[in-house]
XYZ file of N, CA and C in Angstrom:
498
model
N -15.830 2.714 7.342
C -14.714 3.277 8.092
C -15.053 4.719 8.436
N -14.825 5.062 9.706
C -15.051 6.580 10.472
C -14.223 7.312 10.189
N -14.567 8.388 10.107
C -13.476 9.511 9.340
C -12.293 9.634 10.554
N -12.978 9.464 11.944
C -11.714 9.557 12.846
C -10.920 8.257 13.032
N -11.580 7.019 12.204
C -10.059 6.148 12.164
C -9.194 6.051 11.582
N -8.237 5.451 12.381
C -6.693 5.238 11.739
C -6.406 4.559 11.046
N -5.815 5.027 10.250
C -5.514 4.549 8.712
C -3.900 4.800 8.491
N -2.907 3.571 7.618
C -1.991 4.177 7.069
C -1.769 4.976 6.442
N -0.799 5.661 6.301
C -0.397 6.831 4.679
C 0.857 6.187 4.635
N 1.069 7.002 3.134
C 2.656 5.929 2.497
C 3.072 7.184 1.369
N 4.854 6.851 1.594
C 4.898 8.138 0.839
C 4.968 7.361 -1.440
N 5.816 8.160 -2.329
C 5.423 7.511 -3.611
C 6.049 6.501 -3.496
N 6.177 5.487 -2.994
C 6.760 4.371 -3.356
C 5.730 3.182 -2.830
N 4.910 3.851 -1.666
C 3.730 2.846 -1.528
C 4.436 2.227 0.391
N 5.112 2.654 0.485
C 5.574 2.254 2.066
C 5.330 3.427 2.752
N 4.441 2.387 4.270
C 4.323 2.879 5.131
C 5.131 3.941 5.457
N 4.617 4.941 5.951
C 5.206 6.148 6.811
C 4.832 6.581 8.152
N 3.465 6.060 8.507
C 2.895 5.929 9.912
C 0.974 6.274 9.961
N 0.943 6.477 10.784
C -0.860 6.426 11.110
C -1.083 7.705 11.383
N -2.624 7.836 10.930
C -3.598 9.409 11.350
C -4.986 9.112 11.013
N -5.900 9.488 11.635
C -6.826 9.374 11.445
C -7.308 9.695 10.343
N -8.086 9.370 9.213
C -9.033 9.385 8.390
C -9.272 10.459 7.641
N -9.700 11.531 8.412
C -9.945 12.982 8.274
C -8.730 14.064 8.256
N -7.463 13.767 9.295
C -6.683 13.938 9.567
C -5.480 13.832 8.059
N -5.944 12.612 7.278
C -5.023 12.345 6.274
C -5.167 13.188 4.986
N -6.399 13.179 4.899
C -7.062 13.854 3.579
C -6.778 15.585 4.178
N -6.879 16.111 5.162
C -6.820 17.014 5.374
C -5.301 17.697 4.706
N -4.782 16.917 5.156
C -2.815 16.462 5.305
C -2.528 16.634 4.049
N -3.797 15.935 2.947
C -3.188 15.399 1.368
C -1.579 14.420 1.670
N -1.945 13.439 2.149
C -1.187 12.275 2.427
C -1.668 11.159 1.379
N -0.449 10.811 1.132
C -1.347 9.557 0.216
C -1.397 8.303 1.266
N -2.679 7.271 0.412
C -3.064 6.283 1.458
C -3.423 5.281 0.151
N -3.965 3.867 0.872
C -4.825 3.080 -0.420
C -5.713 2.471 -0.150
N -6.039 2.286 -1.093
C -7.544 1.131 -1.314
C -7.321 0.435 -2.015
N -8.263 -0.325 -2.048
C -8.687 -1.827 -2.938
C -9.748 -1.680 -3.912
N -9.994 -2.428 -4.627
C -10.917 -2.541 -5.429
C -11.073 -4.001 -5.775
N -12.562 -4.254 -6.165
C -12.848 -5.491 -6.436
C -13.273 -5.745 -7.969
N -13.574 -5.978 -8.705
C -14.557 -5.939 -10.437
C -14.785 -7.813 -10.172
N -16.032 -7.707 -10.053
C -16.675 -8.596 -10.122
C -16.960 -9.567 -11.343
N -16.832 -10.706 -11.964
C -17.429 -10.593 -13.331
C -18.488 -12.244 -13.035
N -19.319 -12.221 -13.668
C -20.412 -13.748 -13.901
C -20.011 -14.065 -15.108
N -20.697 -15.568 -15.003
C -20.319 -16.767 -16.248
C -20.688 -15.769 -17.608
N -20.940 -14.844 -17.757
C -22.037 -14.206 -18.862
C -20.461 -13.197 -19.454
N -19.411 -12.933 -18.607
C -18.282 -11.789 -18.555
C -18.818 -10.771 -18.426
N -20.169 -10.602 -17.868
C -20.689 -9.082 -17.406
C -20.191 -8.600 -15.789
N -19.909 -7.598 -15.857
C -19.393 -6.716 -14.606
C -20.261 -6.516 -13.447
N -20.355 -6.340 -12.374
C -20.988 -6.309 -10.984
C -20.470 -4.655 -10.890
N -21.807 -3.673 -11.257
C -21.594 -2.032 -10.396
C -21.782 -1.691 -9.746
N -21.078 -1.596 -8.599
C -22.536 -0.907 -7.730
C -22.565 0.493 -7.389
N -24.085 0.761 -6.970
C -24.392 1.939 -7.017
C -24.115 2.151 -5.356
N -23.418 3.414 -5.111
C -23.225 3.879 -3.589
C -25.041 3.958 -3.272
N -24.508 3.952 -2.100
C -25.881 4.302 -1.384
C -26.173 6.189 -1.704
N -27.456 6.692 -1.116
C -27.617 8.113 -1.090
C -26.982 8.356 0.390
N -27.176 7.704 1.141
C -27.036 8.539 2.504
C -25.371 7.870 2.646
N -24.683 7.951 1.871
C -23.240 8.128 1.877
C -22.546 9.607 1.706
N -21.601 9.931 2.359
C -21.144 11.393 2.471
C -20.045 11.659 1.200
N -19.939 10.744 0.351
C -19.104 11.124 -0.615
C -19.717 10.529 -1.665
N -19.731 10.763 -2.872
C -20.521 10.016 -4.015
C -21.363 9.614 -3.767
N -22.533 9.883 -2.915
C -23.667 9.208 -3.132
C -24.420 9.163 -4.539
N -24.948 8.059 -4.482
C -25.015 7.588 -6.074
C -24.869 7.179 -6.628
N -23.208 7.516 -7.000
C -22.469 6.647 -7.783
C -22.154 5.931 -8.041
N -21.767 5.470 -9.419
C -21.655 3.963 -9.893
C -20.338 4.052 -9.043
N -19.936 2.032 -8.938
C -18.306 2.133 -8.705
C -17.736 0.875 -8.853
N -17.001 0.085 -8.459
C -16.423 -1.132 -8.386
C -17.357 -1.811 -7.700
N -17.201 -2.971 -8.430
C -17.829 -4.067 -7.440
C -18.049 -4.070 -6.170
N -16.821 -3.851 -5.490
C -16.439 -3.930 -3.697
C -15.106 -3.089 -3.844
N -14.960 -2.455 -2.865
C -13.605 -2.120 -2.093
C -13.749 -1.288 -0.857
N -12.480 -0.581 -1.039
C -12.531 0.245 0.270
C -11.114 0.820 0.709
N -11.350 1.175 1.758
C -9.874 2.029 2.660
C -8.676 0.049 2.936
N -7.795 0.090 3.503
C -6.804 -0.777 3.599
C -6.971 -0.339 5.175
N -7.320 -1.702 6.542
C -7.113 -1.272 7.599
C -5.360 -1.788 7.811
N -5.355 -0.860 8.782
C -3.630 -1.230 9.441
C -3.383 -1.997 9.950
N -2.526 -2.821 8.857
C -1.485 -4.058 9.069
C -2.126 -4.807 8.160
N -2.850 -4.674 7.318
C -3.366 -5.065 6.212
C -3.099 -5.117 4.893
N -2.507 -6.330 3.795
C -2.361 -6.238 3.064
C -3.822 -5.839 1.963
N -2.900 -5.471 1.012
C -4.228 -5.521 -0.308
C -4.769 -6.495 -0.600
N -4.864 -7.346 -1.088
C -5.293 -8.623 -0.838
C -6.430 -9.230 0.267
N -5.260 -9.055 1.266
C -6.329 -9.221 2.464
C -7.855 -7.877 2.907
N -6.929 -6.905 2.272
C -8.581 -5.901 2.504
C -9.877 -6.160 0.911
N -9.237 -6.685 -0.019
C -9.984 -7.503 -1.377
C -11.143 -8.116 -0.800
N -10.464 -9.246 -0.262
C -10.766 -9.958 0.276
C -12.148 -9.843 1.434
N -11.938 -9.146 2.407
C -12.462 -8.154 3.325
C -13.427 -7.540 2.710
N -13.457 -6.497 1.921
C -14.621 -5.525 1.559
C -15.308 -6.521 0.758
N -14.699 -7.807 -0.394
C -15.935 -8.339 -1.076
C -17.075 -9.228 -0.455
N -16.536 -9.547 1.093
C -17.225 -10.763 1.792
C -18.293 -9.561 2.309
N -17.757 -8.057 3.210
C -18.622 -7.382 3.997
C -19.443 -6.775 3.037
N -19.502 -6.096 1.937
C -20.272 -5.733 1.057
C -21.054 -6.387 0.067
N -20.907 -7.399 -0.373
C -21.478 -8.384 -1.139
C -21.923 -9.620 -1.417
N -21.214 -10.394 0.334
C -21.398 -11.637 0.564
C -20.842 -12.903 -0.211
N -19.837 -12.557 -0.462
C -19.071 -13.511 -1.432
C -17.781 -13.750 -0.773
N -17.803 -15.176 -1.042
C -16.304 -15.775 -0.476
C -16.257 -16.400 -1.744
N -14.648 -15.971 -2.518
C -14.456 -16.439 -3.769
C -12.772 -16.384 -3.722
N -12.719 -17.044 -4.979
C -11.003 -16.633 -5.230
C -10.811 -15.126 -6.248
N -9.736 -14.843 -5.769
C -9.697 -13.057 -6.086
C -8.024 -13.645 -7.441
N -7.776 -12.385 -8.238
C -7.135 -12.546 -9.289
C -6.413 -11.120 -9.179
N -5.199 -10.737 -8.966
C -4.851 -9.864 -9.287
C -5.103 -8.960 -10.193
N -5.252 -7.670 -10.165
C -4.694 -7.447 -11.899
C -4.213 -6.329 -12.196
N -4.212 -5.414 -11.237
C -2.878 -4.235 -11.299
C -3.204 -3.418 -10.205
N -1.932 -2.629 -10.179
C -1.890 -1.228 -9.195
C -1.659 0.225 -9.728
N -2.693 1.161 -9.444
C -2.220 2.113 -10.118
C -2.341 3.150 -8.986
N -1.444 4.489 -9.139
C -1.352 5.685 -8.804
C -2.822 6.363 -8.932
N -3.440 6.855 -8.147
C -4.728 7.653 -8.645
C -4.961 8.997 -7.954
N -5.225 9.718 -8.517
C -5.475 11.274 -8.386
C -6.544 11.841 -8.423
N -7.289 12.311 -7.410
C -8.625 13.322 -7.300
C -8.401 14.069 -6.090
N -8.953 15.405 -5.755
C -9.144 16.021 -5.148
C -7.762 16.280 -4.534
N -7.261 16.501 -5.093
C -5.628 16.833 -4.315
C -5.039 15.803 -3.792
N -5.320 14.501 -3.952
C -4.888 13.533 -2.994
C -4.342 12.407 -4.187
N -3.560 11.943 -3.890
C -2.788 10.386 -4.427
C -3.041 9.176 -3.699
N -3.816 8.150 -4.203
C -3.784 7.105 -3.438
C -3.406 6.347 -4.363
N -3.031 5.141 -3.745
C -2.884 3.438 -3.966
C -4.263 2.722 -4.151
N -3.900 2.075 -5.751
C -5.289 1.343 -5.655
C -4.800 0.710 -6.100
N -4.508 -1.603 -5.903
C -4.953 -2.503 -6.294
C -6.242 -2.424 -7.086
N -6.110 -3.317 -7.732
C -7.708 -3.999 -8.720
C -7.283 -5.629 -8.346
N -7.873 -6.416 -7.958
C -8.800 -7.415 -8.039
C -10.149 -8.150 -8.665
N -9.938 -9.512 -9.434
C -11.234 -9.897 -10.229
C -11.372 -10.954 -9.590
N -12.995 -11.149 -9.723
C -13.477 -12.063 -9.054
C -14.426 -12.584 -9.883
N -13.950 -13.581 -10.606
C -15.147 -14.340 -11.866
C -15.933 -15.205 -10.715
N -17.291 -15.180 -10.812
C -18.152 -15.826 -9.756
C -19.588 -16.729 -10.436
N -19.890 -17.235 -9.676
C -21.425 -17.598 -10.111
C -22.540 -17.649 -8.920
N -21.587 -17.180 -7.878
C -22.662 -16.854 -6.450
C -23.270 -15.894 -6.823
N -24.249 -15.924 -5.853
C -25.548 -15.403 -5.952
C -24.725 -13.778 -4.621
N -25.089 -12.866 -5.279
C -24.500 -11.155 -4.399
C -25.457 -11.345 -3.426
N -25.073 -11.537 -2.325
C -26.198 -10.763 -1.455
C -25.771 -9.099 -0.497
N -26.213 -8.304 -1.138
C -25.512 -6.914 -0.812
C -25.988 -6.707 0.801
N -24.750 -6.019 1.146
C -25.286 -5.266 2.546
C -25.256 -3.860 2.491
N -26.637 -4.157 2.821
C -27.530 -2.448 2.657
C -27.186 -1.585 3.361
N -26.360 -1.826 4.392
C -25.522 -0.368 4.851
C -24.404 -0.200 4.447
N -23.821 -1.062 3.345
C -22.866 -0.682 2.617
C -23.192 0.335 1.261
N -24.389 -0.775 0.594
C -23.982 -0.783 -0.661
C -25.332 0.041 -0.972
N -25.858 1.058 -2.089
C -27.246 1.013 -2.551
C -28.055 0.125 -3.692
N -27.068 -0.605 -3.971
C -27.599 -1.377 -5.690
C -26.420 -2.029 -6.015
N -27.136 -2.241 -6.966
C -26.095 -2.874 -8.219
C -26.554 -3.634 -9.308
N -25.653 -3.699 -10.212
C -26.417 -4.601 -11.539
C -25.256 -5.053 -12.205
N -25.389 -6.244 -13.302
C -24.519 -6.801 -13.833
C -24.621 -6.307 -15.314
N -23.484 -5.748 -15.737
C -23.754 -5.078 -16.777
C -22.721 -5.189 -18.013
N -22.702 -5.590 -19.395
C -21.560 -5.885 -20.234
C -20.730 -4.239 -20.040
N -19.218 -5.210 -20.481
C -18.273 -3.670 -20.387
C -18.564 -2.730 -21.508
N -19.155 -3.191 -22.606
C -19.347 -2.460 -23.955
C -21.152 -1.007 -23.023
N -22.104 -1.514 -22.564
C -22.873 -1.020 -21.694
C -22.398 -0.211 -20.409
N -21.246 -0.559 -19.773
C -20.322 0.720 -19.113
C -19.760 1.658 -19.384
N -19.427 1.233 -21.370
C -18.707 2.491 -21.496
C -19.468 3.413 -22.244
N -20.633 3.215 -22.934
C -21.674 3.901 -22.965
C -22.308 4.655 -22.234
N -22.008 4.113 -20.706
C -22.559 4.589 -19.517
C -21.573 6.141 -19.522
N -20.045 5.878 -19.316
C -19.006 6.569 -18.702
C -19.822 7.820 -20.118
N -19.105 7.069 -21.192
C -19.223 8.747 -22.335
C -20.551 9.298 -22.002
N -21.511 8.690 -22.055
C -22.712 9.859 -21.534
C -22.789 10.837 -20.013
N -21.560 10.670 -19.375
C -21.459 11.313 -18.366
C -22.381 10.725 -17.020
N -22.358 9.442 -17.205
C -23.340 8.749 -16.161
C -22.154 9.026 -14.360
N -22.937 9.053 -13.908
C -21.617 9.412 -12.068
C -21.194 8.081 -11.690
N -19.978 8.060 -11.969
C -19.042 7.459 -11.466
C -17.988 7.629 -10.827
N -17.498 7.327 -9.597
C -16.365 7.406 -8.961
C -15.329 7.655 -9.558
N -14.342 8.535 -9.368
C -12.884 8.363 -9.896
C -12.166 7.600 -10.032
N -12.189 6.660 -8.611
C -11.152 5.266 -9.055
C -12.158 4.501 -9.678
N -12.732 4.374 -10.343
C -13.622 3.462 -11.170
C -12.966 4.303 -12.390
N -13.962 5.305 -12.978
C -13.125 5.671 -14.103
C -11.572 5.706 -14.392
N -10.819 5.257 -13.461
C -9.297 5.013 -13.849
C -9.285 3.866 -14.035
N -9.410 2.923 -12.737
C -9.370 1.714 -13.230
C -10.090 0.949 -14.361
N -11.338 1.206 -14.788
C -12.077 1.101 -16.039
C -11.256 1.259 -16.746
N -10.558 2.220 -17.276
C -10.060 2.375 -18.627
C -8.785 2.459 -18.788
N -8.049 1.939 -17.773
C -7.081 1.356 -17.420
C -6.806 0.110 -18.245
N -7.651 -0.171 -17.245
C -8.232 -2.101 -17.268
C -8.692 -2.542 -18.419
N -10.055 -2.180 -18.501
C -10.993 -2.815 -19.070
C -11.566 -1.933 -20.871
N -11.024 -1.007 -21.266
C -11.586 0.249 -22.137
C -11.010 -1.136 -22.976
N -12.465 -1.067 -24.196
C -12.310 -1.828 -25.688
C -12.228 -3.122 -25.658
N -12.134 -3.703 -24.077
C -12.137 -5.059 -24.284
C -13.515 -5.617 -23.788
N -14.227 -6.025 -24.586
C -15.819 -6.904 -24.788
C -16.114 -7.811 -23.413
């Protein structure tokens, strides 16, 4: 998504309030949302992936399986849905599993989580994604305390979600 597209914002209750471009919102400190995906295989190990480098925000970084921005007129669900097929090549059934408030950089967004227990084979798209690996949650959180780079909505939703459970 281009920083000059249009995107919803929503005020705290999570309803629409109207459209602005991308750049325009964050500028604003408007809240907006995303999705998230957590991947898991027959093994209950997690799908991370690593951003690409030539990404303008976190390059690097570990993060969720799949997600992304919510396009307009789009449910959560339906953008789940969306970012796990364009980033990872998977058509699967998705599982709810919460919504939380999230906070970085001056900004509040909306984030769904979505799970996707799978046994397909990832095939990543490389102008999405830079990597990834399947990794136990007890091996993520080893990752997080050593200060390994991870996204913000990952570290919320992680330990939200997933902190202490095997």
């Amino acid at each position: 998504m281009g920083k000059d597209e249009l995107m919803e914002y929503v005020d705290e209750t999570d309803k629409v309030l109207g459209t602005l471009p991308r750049n325009k919102i964050i500028e604003q400190n408007k809240m907006y949302r995303l999705v998230a995906v957590f991947v898991f295989n027959g093994e209950g190990k997690l799908f991370i992936q690593q951003r690409s480098q030539s990404n303008g925000r976190y390059p690097g970084y570990y993060e969720s399986s799949a997600g992304g921005h919510i396009v307009i007129g789009e449910s959560y669900e339906q953008a789940a849905y969306r970012e796990l097929y364009e980033e990872l090549g998977i058509k699967d059934t998705l599982k709810f599993v919460g919504k939380l408030k999230v906070e970085y950089e001056g900004i509040s967004r909306f984030v769904s989580l979505y799970e996707c227990l799978t046994n397909k084979k990832i095939n990543i798209n490389k102008d999405e994604v830079g990597g990834g690996n399947f990794l136990a949650l007890n091996e993520i959180s080893v990752m997080l305390k050593s200060k390994e780079k991870f996204t913000p909505v990952f570290i919320e939703l992680f330990n939200r979600f997933y902190m202490g459970k095997k």
